Short mmCIF file of C-alpha atoms in Angstrom, two decimals:
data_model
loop_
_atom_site.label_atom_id
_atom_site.label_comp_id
_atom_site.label_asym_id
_atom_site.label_seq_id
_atom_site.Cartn_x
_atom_site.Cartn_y
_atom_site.Cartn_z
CA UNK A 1 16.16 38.34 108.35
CA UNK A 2 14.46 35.16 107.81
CA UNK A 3 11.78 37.43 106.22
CA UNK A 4 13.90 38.97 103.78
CA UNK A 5 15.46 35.37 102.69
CA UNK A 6 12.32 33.96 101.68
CA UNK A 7 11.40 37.29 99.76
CA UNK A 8 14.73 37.01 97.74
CA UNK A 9 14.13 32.70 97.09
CA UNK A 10 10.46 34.06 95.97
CA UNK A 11 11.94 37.24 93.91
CA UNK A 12 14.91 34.25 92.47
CA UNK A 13 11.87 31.66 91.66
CA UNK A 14 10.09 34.03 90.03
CA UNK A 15 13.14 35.59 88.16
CA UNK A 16 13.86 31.89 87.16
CA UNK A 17 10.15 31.23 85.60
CA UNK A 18 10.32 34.94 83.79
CA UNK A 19 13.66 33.82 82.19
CA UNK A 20 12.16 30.16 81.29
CA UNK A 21 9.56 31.86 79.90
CA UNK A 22 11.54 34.32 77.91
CA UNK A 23 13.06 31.42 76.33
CA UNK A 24 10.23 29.68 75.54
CA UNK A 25 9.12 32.80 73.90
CA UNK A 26 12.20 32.88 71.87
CA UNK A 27 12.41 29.32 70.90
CA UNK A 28 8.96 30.09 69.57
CA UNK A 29 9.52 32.67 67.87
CA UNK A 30 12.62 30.77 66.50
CA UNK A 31 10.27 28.22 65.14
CA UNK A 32 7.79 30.58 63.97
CA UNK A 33 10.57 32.19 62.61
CA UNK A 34 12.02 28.77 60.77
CA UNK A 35 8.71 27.84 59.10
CA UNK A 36 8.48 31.34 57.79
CA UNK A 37 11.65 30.70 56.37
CA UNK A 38 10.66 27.14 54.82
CA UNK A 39 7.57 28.98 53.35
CA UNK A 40 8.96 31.39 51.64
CA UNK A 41 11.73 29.30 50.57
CA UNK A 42 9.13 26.96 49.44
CA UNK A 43 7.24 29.55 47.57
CA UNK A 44 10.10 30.79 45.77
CA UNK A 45 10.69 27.44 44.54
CA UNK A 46 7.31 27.21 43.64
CA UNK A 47 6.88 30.37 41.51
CA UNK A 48 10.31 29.51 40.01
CA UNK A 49 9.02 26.48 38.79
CA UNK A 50 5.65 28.41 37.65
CA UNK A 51 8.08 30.80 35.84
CA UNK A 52 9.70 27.72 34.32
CA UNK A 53 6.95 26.08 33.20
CA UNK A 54 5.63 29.45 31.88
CA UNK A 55 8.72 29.43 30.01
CA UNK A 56 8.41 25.89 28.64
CA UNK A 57 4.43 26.14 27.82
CA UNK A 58 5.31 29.36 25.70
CA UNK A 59 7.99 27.57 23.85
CA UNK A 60 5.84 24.69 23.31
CA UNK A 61 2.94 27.28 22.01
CA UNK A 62 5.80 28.50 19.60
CA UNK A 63 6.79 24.98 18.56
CA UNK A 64 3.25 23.78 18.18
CA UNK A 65 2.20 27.03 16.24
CA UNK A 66 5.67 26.35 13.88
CA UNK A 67 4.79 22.96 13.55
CA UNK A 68 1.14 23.46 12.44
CA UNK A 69 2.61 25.84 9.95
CA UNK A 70 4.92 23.48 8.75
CA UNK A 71 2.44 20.53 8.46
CA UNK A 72 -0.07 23.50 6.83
CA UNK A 73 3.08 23.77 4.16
CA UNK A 74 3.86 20.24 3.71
CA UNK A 75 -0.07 19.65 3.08
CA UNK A 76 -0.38 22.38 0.70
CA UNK A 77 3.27 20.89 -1.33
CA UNK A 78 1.46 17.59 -1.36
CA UNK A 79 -1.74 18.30 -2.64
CA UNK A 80 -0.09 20.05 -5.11
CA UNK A 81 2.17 16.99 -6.35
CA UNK A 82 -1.07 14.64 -5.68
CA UNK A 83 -2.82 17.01 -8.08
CA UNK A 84 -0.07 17.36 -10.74
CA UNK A 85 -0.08 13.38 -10.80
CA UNK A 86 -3.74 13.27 -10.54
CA UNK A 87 -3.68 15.85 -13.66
CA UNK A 88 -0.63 13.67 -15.03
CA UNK A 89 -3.41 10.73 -14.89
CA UNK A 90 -5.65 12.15 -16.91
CA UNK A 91 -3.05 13.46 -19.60
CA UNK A 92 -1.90 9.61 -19.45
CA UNK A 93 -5.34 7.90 -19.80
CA UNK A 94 -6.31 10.39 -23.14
CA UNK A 95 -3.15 8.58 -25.08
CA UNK A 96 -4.56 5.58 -23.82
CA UNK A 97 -6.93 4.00 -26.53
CA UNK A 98 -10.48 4.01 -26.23
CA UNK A 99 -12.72 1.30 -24.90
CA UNK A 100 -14.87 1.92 -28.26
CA UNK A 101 -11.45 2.00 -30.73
CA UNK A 102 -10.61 -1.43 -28.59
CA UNK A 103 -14.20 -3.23 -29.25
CA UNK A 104 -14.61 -2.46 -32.26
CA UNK A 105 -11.19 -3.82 -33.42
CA UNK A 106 -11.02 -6.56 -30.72
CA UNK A 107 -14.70 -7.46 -30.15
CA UNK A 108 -13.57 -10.72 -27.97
CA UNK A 109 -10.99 -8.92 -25.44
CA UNK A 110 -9.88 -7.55 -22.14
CA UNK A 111 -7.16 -5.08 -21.08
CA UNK A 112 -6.99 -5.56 -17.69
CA UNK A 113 -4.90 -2.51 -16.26
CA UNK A 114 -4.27 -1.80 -12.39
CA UNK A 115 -1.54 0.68 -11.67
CA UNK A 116 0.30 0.41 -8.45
CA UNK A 117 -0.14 4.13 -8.27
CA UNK A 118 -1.90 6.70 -9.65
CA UNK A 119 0.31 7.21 -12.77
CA UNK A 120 1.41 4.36 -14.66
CA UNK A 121 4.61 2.51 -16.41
CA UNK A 122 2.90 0.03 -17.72
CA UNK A 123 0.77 0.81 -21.12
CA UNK A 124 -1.44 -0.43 -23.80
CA UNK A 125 -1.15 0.45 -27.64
CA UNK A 126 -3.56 -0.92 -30.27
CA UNK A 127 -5.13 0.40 -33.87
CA UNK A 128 -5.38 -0.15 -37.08
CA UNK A 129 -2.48 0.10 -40.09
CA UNK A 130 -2.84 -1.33 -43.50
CA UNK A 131 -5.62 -3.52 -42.81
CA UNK A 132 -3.96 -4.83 -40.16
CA UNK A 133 -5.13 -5.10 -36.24
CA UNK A 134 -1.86 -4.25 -33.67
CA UNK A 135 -2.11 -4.62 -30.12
CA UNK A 136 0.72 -5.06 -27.57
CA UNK A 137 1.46 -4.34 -23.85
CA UNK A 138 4.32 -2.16 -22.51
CA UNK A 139 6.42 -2.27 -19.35
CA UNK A 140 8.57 0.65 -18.79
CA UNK A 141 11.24 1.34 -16.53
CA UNK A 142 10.18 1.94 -12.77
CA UNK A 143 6.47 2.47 -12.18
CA UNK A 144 4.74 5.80 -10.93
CA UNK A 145 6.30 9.44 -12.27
CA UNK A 146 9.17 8.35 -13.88
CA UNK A 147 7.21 5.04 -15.62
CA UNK A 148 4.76 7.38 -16.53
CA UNK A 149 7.12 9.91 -18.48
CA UNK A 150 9.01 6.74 -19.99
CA UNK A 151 5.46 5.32 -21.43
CA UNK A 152 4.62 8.96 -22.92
CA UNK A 153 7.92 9.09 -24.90
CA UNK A 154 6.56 5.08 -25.70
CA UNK A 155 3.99 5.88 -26.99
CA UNK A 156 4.56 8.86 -28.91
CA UNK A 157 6.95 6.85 -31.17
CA UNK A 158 4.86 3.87 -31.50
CA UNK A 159 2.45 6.37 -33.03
CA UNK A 160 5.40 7.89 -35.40
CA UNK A 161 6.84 4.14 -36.29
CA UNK A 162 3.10 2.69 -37.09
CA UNK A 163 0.65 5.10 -37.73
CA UNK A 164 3.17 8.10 -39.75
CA UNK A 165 5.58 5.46 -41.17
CA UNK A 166 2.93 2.52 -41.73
CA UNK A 167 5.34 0.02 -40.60
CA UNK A 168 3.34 -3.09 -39.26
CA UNK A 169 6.37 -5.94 -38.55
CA UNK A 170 5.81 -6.25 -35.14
CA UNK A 171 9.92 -6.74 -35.38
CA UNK A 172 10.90 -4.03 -37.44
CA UNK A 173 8.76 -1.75 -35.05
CA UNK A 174 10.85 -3.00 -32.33
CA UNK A 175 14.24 -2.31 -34.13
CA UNK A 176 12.81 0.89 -34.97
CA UNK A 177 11.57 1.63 -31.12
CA UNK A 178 15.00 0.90 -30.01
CA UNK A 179 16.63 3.04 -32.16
CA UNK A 180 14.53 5.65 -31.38
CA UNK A 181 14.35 5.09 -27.53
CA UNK A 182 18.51 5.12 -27.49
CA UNK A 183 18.83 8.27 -29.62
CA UNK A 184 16.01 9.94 -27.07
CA UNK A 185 17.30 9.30 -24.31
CA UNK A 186 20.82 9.85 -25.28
CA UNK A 187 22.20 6.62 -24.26
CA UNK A 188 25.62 5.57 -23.98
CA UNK A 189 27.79 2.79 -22.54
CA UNK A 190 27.14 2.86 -18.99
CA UNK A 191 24.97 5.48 -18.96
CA UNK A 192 20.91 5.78 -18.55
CA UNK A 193 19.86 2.23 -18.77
CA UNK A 194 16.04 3.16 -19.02
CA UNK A 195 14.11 1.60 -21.00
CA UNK A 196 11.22 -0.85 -22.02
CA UNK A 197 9.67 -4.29 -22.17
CA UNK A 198 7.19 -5.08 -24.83
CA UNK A 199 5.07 -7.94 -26.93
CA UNK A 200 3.67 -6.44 -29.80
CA UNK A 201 0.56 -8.76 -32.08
CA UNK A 202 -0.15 -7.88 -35.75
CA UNK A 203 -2.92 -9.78 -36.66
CA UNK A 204 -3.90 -10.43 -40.54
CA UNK A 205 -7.70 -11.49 -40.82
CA UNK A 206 -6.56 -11.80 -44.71
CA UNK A 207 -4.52 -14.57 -43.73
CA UNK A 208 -5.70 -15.72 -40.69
CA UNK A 209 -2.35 -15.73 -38.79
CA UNK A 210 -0.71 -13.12 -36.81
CA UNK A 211 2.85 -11.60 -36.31
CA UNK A 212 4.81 -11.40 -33.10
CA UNK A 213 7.62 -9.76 -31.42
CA UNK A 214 8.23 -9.62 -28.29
CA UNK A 215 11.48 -7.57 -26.13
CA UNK A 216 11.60 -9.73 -22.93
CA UNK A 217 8.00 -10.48 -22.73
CA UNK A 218 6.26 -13.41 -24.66
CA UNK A 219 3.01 -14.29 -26.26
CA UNK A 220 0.84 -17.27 -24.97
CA UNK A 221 -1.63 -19.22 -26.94
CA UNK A 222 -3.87 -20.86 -25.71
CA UNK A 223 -5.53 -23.52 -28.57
CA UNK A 224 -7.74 -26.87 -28.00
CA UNK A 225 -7.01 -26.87 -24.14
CA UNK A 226 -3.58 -26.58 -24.04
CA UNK A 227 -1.16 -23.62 -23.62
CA UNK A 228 2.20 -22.48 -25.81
CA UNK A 229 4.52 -19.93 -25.12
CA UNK A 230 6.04 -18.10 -28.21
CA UNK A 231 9.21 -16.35 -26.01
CA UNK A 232 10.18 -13.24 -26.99
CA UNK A 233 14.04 -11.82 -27.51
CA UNK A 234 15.71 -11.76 -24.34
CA UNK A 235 17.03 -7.77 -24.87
CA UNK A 236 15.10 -5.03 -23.75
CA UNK A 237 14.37 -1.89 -26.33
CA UNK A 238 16.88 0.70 -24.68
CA UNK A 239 20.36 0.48 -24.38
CA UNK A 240 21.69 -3.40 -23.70
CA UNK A 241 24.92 -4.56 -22.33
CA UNK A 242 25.17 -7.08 -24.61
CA UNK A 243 25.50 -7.11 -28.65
CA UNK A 244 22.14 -5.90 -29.80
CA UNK A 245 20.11 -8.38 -32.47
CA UNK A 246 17.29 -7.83 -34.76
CA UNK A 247 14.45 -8.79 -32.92
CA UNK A 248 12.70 -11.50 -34.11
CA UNK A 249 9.65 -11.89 -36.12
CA UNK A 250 7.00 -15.11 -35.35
CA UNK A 251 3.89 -15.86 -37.41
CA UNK A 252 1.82 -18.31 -36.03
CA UNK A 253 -1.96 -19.25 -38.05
CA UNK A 254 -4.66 -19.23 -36.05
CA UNK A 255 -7.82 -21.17 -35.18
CA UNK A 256 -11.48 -20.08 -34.12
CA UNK A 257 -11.39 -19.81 -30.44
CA UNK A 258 -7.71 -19.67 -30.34
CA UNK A 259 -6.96 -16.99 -27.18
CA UNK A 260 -3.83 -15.20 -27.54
CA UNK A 261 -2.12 -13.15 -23.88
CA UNK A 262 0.51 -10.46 -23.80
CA UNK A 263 1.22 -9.36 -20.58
CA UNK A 264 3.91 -7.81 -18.28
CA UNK A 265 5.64 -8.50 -15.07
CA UNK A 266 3.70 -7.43 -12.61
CA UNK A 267 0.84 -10.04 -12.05
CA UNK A 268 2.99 -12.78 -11.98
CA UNK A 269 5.89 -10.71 -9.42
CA UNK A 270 3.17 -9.80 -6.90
CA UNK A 271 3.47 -11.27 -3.52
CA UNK A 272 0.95 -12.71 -1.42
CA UNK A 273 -0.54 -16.08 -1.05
CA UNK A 274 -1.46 -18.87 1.68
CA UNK A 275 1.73 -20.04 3.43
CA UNK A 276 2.31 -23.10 6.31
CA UNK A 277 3.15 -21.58 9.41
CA UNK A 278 3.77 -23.94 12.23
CA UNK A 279 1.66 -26.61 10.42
CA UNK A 280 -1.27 -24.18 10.15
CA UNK A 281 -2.33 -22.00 6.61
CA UNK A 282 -2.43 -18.37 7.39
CA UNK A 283 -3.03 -15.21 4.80
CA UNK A 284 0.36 -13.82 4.58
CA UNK A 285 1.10 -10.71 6.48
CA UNK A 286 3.57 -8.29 6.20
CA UNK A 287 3.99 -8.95 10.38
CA UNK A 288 5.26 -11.67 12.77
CA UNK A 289 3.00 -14.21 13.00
CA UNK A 290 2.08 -15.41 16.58
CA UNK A 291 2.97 -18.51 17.84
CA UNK A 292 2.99 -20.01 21.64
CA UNK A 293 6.75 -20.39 21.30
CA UNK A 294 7.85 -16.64 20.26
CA UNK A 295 11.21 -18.73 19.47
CA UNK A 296 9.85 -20.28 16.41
CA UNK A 297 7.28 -17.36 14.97
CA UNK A 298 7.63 -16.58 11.53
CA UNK A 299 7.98 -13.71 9.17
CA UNK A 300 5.64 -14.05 6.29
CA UNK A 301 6.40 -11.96 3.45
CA UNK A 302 4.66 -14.11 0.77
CA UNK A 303 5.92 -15.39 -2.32
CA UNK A 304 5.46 -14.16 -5.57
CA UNK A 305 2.63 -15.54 -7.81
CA UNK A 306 4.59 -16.58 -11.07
CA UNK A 307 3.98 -17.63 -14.50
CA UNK A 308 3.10 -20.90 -14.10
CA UNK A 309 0.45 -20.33 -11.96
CA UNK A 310 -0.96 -17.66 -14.10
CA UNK A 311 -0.41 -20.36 -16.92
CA UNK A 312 -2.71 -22.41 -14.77
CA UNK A 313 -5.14 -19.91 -14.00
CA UNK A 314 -5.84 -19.01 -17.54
CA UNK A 315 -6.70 -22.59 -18.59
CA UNK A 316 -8.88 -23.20 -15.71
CA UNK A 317 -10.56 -20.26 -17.15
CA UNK A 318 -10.85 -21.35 -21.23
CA UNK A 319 -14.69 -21.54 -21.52
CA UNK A 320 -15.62 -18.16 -19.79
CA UNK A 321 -16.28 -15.38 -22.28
CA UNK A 322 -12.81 -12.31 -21.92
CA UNK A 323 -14.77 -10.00 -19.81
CA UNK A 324 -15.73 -12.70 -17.54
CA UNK A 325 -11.96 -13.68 -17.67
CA UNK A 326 -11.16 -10.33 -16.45
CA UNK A 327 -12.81 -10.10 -13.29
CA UNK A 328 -12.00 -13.60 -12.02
CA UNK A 329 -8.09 -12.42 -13.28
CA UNK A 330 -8.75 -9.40 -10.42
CA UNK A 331 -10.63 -11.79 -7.96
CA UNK A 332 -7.84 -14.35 -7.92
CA UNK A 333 -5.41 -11.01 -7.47
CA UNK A 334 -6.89 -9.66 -4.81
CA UNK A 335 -7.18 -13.34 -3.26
CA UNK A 336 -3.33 -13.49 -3.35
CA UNK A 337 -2.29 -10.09 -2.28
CA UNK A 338 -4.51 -10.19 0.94
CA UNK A 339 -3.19 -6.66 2.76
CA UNK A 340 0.09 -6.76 0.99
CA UNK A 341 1.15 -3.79 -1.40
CA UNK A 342 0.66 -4.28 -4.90
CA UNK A 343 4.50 -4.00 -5.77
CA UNK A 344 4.15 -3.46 -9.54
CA UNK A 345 1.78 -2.18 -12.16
CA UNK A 346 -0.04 -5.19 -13.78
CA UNK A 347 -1.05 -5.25 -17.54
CA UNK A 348 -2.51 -8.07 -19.10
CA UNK A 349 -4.29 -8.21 -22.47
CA UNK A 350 -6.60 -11.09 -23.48
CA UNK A 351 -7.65 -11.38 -27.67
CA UNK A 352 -9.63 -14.49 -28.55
CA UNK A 353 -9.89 -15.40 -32.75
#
């Protein structure tokens, strides 16, 4: 008996270790089981996200490729403006007189011309009528394209008014050039205001003087060191919201080495300059300039150059020959603009007697 009870307590132990081990074996299992799970789970995820980026790499190729094609497009629509102004440009600069037409009636002169882009609104018109020498400078409405198309129509009827009708009163070609310009353009009341700013010379070697006439623009003469402004009529040639007057008609006589200047706008508008920031000079920037206390740093814009400083400019200049007086005209310029952008197109014409 005592025999048999320790066989079953062996046979129980042993049944007891077989079922521990059992569930050791399925706890394993359970595990193995688990991280099975988690991997696969895990991969799924993973190729999903594969898949997804697929998806998102091929609709960046497709947005890339479109873009490229659109860019390719825009490129193509550019150069084909930039070369329609650039052929613009050319058609502009043949109306333009020639350097050889300009020395040989203006021996002693400059025309110093600088676009602000590649087409102009600003032009030059000079020849011969009568026995007479004409010269003037002309500031059109807007700059680029549409300045350009406005100086064409300019200068076609300048040619019609002088050259095929022989008129040389640099105020009856005004009156004329206004009529002309408002039954062009078809202006009325409130309507199309384009137009044109001009000081027109007529000189008469017979007489030694010379004529002017000037729509918002003046002449300056500069005689014996000092320097006189002749003002022009303050009405443009287009269509004016005021009453329109006959322009006016000046003649001045002149004196060996007198130096006469017609000009426009756009030297004397163009910003730049040396400016006190914080009690130090600095080029002006179109940026913040730095300062150790961010509360007081200041905005430079610039400030334009104006006519009185151009006045001054061109007497400091008096005893250098007009091609000299050029170039130190587009030294100063660039001096003053620094990195700004040349806002305007900038004409001026220099004659000395």
């Amino acid at each position: 008996a005592e025999r048999n009870e320790k066989e079953n307590i062996r046979l129980n132990f042993a049944k007891k270790v077989k079922e521990e081990e059992l569930k050791d074996q399925q706890a394993f299992i359970q595990y193995i089981a688990a991280v099975m799970g988690i991997v696969i789970i895990f991969s799924l995820l993973l190729y999903r996200n594969f898949l997804g980026k697929k998806k998102a790499n091929k609709i960046l190729e497709q947005q890339a490729i479109e873009i490229n094609f659109q860019k390719k497009v825009v490129d193509e629509k550019n150069k084909g403006i930039t070369d329609s102004i650039n052929y613009a440009k050319l058609i502009q600069e043949a109306i333009l007189p020639a350097k050889e037409i300009k020395y040989k009636l203006f021996p002693e002169a400059f025309v110093l011309f600088l676009p602000k882009d590649i087409v102009s609104g600003d032009f030059y018109w000079f020849n011969k009528k009568n026995n007479k020498r004409l010269i003037a400078t002309i500031d059109c409405t807007g700059h680029g394209v549409p300045g350009a198309f406005m100086s064409m129509i300019g200068n076609a009827l300048l040619n019609e008014i002088i050259n095929e009708k022989g008129i040389t009163t640099p105020a009856e070609i005004l009156n004329h050039l206004r009529e002309k310009i408002i039954t062009s353009l078809n202006q009325k009341d409130g309507e199309n205001k384009d137009g044109m700013d001009i000081s027109i010379l007529c000189f008469d070697d017979k007489n030694n003087t010379v004529e002017f006439a000037g729509a918002n623009n003046p002449l300056w003469l500069v005689s014996k060191g000092t320097i006189k402004e002749i003002k022009g009529d303050k009405q443009p040639i287009g269509l004016y919201h005021g009453t329109s007057q006959p322009f006016t008609n000046h003649t001045i006589e002149l004196q060996k080495g007198d130096t006469l200047y017609i000009f426009t706008d756009g030297y004397a508008d163009q910003f730049g300059g040396e400016h006190q920031v914080n009690g130090q000079k600095k080029i002006t920037r179109q940026t913040i300039e730095p300062d150790s206390d961010m509360d007081t740093a200041v905005k430079v814009k610039g400030k334009k150059f104006k006519y009185k400083q151009l006045q001054n400019v061109l007497l400091s200049i008096q005893d250098k020959p007009l091609l000299e007086q050029e170039k130190l005209l587009i030294e100063k310029m660039n001096h003053w603009k620094g990195d700004l952008e040349q806002v305007d197109d900038i004409l001026i014409i220099g004659v000395r007697v």
